[in-house]
Amino acid sequence: MKLARTYRKKFARREEGRTNYVKRLAFLKNPLPRAVIRKSTNHIQVQFVSSTNGADKIIASAHTNELKKFLYNGHTGNIPAAYLVGVLAGKRFAARKQGETIIDIGIQAPILGTRLFAAVKGIQDSGVTVHADEESFPKDDRLFGKHIDSYASKGMHSKTNPKQFSSYNGKKVNPAEFSKMVLDTKSAILSGKEPAKKGE
């Protein structure tokens, strides 16, 4: 009579739906470093990771909190912020390692035109080689926040939601010129210099 149990408990991360081990194994078998993109409601993080013998090593990383150093004072959970953090992480990666990367979005759903693909576009625009279909990226108007310019300049928010841009007032951000701030931030990142804040 067999006394040993035949049921094998799954890994906790698999039971909780936090890790897809089939995808994880495929990434480990690939010699290319991977760009790991993770998001929350208010932030996006990009890490470039290489794996050796199953051990991960972070080559470069960037978080949307760091965009303030480049004078970006907009919301850190939107598409322009995702694009900019992709540019920042990609710039840091390119300074340490040349070559191609693959994208790792984990168990997140790959919905086209979202923040995940905005970050991928940012990585690509930083000069890092990453293969992705152009149709998966958000349109330029959304990447650079031109849709915010248009909406704010028409003043539609004053009637429908007067407090919509209230958080920007304290940061002295003009939502009607949001795209200019995004482009200035991108230029500052690519220049390799972290500009001082006004008044310093």
Short mmCIF file of C-alpha atoms in Angstrom, two decimals:
data_model
loop_
_atom_site.label_atom_id
_atom_site.label_comp_id
_atom_site.label_asym_id
_atom_site.label_seq_id
_atom_site.Cartn_x
_atom_site.Cartn_y
_atom_site.Cartn_z
CA MET A 1 0.00 0.00 0.00
CA LYS A 2 1.34 3.41 -1.00
CA LEU A 3 1.63 5.73 1.99
CA ALA A 4 3.29 8.79 0.40
CA ARG A 5 0.93 11.51 -0.76
CA THR A 6 0.69 12.00 -4.51
CA TYR A 7 -0.55 15.60 -4.37
CA ARG A 8 2.16 18.21 -4.74
CA LYS A 9 1.35 21.69 -3.49
CA LYS A 10 1.86 24.43 -6.07
CA PHE A 11 4.27 27.28 -5.53
CA ALA A 12 2.66 30.08 -3.54
CA ARG A 13 3.29 32.64 -6.27
CA ARG A 14 1.54 30.38 -8.80
CA GLU A 15 -1.47 29.86 -6.53
CA GLU A 16 -1.71 33.61 -5.93
CA GLY A 17 -1.41 34.31 -9.67
CA ARG A 18 1.72 36.43 -9.24
CA THR A 19 4.10 34.40 -11.43
CA ASN A 20 3.67 32.52 -14.68
CA TYR A 21 6.46 29.94 -14.43
CA VAL A 22 6.13 28.86 -18.07
CA LYS A 23 6.88 32.41 -19.21
CA ARG A 24 9.52 32.78 -16.51
CA LEU A 25 11.39 29.71 -17.82
CA ALA A 26 11.23 31.03 -21.38
CA PHE A 27 12.79 34.31 -20.25
CA LEU A 28 15.56 32.49 -18.40
CA LYS A 29 16.40 30.48 -21.51
CA ASN A 30 16.68 33.65 -23.60
CA PRO A 31 20.21 35.14 -23.45
CA LEU A 32 18.94 38.70 -23.97
CA PRO A 33 18.36 41.00 -20.99
CA ARG A 34 14.69 41.77 -20.42
CA ALA A 35 12.93 45.05 -19.77
CA VAL A 36 10.58 44.38 -16.85
CA ILE A 37 7.65 46.81 -16.84
CA ARG A 38 5.33 47.01 -13.84
CA LYS A 39 2.55 49.49 -13.11
CA SER A 40 0.27 50.57 -10.30
CA THR A 41 -2.50 53.15 -10.30
CA ASN A 42 -0.11 56.05 -9.76
CA HIS A 43 3.31 54.83 -10.88
CA ILE A 44 5.27 52.88 -13.49
CA GLN A 45 8.64 51.18 -13.00
CA VAL A 46 11.01 49.85 -15.65
CA GLN A 47 13.94 47.56 -14.82
CA PHE A 48 16.46 45.99 -17.17
CA VAL A 49 17.31 42.55 -15.82
CA SER A 50 19.79 39.88 -16.89
CA SER A 51 19.58 36.30 -15.62
CA THR A 52 22.52 33.96 -14.98
CA ASN A 53 21.92 30.46 -13.61
CA GLY A 54 18.43 31.51 -12.55
CA ALA A 55 19.66 34.55 -10.59
CA ASP A 56 18.42 37.98 -11.67
CA LYS A 57 20.69 41.03 -11.80
CA ILE A 58 19.33 44.54 -12.35
CA ILE A 59 21.40 46.43 -14.93
CA ALA A 60 19.43 49.69 -14.89
CA SER A 61 16.08 50.92 -13.64
CA ALA A 62 13.82 53.97 -13.44
CA HIS A 63 10.68 54.91 -11.51
CA THR A 64 8.17 57.64 -12.30
CA ASN A 65 9.02 59.32 -8.96
CA GLU A 66 12.36 60.25 -10.51
CA LEU A 67 10.76 62.33 -13.27
CA LYS A 68 10.51 65.26 -10.84
CA LYS A 69 14.29 65.65 -11.17
CA PHE A 70 13.70 66.50 -14.81
CA LEU A 71 11.02 69.09 -14.02
CA TYR A 72 8.09 66.82 -14.83
CA ASN A 73 5.29 67.71 -12.40
CA GLY A 74 2.39 65.92 -14.05
CA HIS A 75 0.55 62.84 -12.85
CA THR A 76 2.93 59.87 -12.63
CA GLY A 77 0.39 57.22 -13.57
CA ASN A 78 -0.58 58.38 -17.05
CA ILE A 79 0.62 57.53 -20.57
CA PRO A 80 3.11 60.45 -20.92
CA ALA A 81 4.74 59.49 -17.59
CA ALA A 82 5.01 55.86 -18.73
CA TYR A 83 6.67 57.00 -21.96
CA LEU A 84 9.14 59.23 -20.11
CA VAL A 85 10.13 56.58 -17.58
CA GLY A 86 10.75 54.22 -20.51
CA VAL A 87 13.08 56.82 -22.06
CA LEU A 88 14.88 57.32 -18.72
CA ALA A 89 15.36 53.61 -18.06
CA GLY A 90 16.45 53.00 -21.65
CA LYS A 91 19.00 55.82 -21.49
CA ARG A 92 20.52 54.35 -18.33
CA PHE A 93 20.57 50.86 -19.83
CA ALA A 94 22.26 52.06 -23.02
CA ALA A 95 24.96 53.76 -20.94
CA ARG A 96 25.82 50.43 -19.25
CA LYS A 97 25.15 47.83 -21.91
CA GLN A 98 24.69 47.89 -25.65
CA GLY A 99 22.40 45.53 -27.48
CA GLU A 100 18.88 44.24 -27.76
CA THR A 101 16.31 43.62 -25.06
CA ILE A 102 13.04 41.73 -24.74
CA ILE A 103 9.93 42.93 -22.96
CA ASP A 104 8.60 41.31 -19.78
CA ILE A 105 5.18 42.54 -18.64
CA GLY A 106 4.57 39.58 -16.31
CA ILE A 107 0.95 38.54 -15.88
CA GLN A 108 -0.41 41.93 -16.94
CA ALA A 109 -2.80 41.89 -19.89
CA PRO A 110 -1.08 43.19 -23.07
CA ILE A 111 -3.74 45.72 -24.12
CA LEU A 112 -2.59 47.78 -27.10
CA GLY A 113 -2.19 51.54 -26.68
CA THR A 114 -1.91 51.43 -22.88
CA ARG A 115 0.77 52.61 -20.44
CA LEU A 116 2.71 49.35 -20.82
CA PHE A 117 3.24 49.97 -24.52
CA ALA A 118 3.93 53.67 -23.91
CA ALA A 119 6.87 52.56 -21.75
CA VAL A 120 8.03 50.20 -24.52
CA LYS A 121 7.91 53.09 -27.00
CA GLY A 122 9.98 55.18 -24.58
CA ILE A 123 12.60 52.42 -24.36
CA GLN A 124 12.74 52.24 -28.14
CA ASP A 125 13.05 56.03 -28.52
CA SER A 126 15.95 56.07 -26.04
CA GLY A 127 18.02 54.13 -28.57
CA VAL A 128 17.63 50.60 -27.20
CA THR A 129 16.80 47.90 -29.74
CA VAL A 130 13.46 46.31 -28.92
CA HIS A 131 11.17 44.64 -31.43
CA ALA A 132 7.56 45.77 -31.18
CA ASP A 133 4.74 46.47 -33.60
CA GLU A 134 4.23 50.21 -34.11
CA GLU A 135 0.46 49.65 -34.03
CA SER A 136 0.71 48.57 -30.38
CA PHE A 137 1.94 52.00 -29.26
CA PRO A 138 -0.33 54.88 -28.20
CA LYS A 139 -0.66 57.68 -30.74
CA ASP A 140 1.81 60.58 -30.47
CA ASP A 141 -0.92 62.93 -29.24
CA ARG A 142 -1.40 60.72 -26.20
CA LEU A 143 2.29 59.92 -25.69
CA PHE A 144 3.19 63.60 -25.41
CA GLY A 145 -0.01 64.76 -23.72
CA LYS A 146 -1.36 66.86 -26.59
CA HIS A 147 -4.85 65.57 -25.84
CA ILE A 148 -4.50 67.15 -22.38
CA ASP A 149 -3.49 70.47 -23.99
CA SER A 150 -6.55 70.38 -26.21
CA TYR A 151 -8.98 69.47 -23.44
CA ALA A 152 -7.61 72.06 -21.01
CA SER A 153 -7.41 74.87 -23.55
CA LYS A 154 -11.09 74.43 -24.45
CA GLY A 155 -11.99 74.80 -20.78
CA MET A 156 -14.49 71.94 -20.89
CA HIS A 157 -13.29 70.68 -17.49
CA SER A 158 -14.39 73.97 -15.80
CA LYS A 159 -18.04 73.06 -16.26
CA THR A 160 -17.96 69.26 -16.07
CA ASN A 161 -15.24 68.84 -13.41
CA PRO A 162 -13.81 72.15 -12.13
CA LYS A 163 -11.39 70.38 -9.76
CA GLN A 164 -9.91 68.13 -12.44
CA PHE A 165 -6.61 70.01 -12.72
CA SER A 166 -6.59 71.42 -9.19
CA SER A 167 -3.52 69.38 -8.19
CA TYR A 168 -1.57 71.00 -11.03
CA ASN A 169 -2.27 74.51 -9.75
CA GLY A 170 -0.15 73.93 -6.65
CA LYS A 171 2.68 72.63 -8.83
CA LYS A 172 2.41 75.62 -11.16
CA VAL A 173 1.67 73.41 -14.14
CA ASN A 174 -0.42 74.83 -16.97
CA PRO A 175 -2.43 71.84 -18.29
CA ALA A 176 -2.93 73.71 -21.58
CA GLU A 177 0.87 73.43 -22.12
CA PHE A 178 1.26 69.89 -20.81
CA SER A 179 2.91 68.58 -23.99
CA LYS A 180 5.63 71.23 -23.74
CA MET A 181 6.54 69.95 -20.27
CA VAL A 182 6.67 66.37 -21.58
CA LEU A 183 8.94 67.33 -24.49
CA ASP A 184 11.18 69.42 -22.22
CA THR A 185 11.48 66.48 -19.83
CA LYS A 186 12.37 64.11 -22.66
CA SER A 187 15.06 66.52 -23.89
CA ALA A 188 16.48 66.82 -20.37
CA ILE A 189 16.63 63.02 -20.00
CA LEU A 190 18.33 62.48 -23.35
CA SER A 191 20.83 65.27 -22.68
CA GLY A 192 22.15 63.23 -19.76
CA LYS A 193 21.89 66.11 -17.33
CA GLU A 194 19.47 66.44 -14.43
CA PRO A 195 18.48 70.13 -14.42
CA ALA A 196 18.10 72.01 -11.15
CA LYS A 197 14.65 73.15 -10.12
CA LYS A 198 13.66 76.74 -10.71
CA GLY A 199 14.89 79.03 -7.96
CA GLU A 200 17.93 76.91 -7.08
#
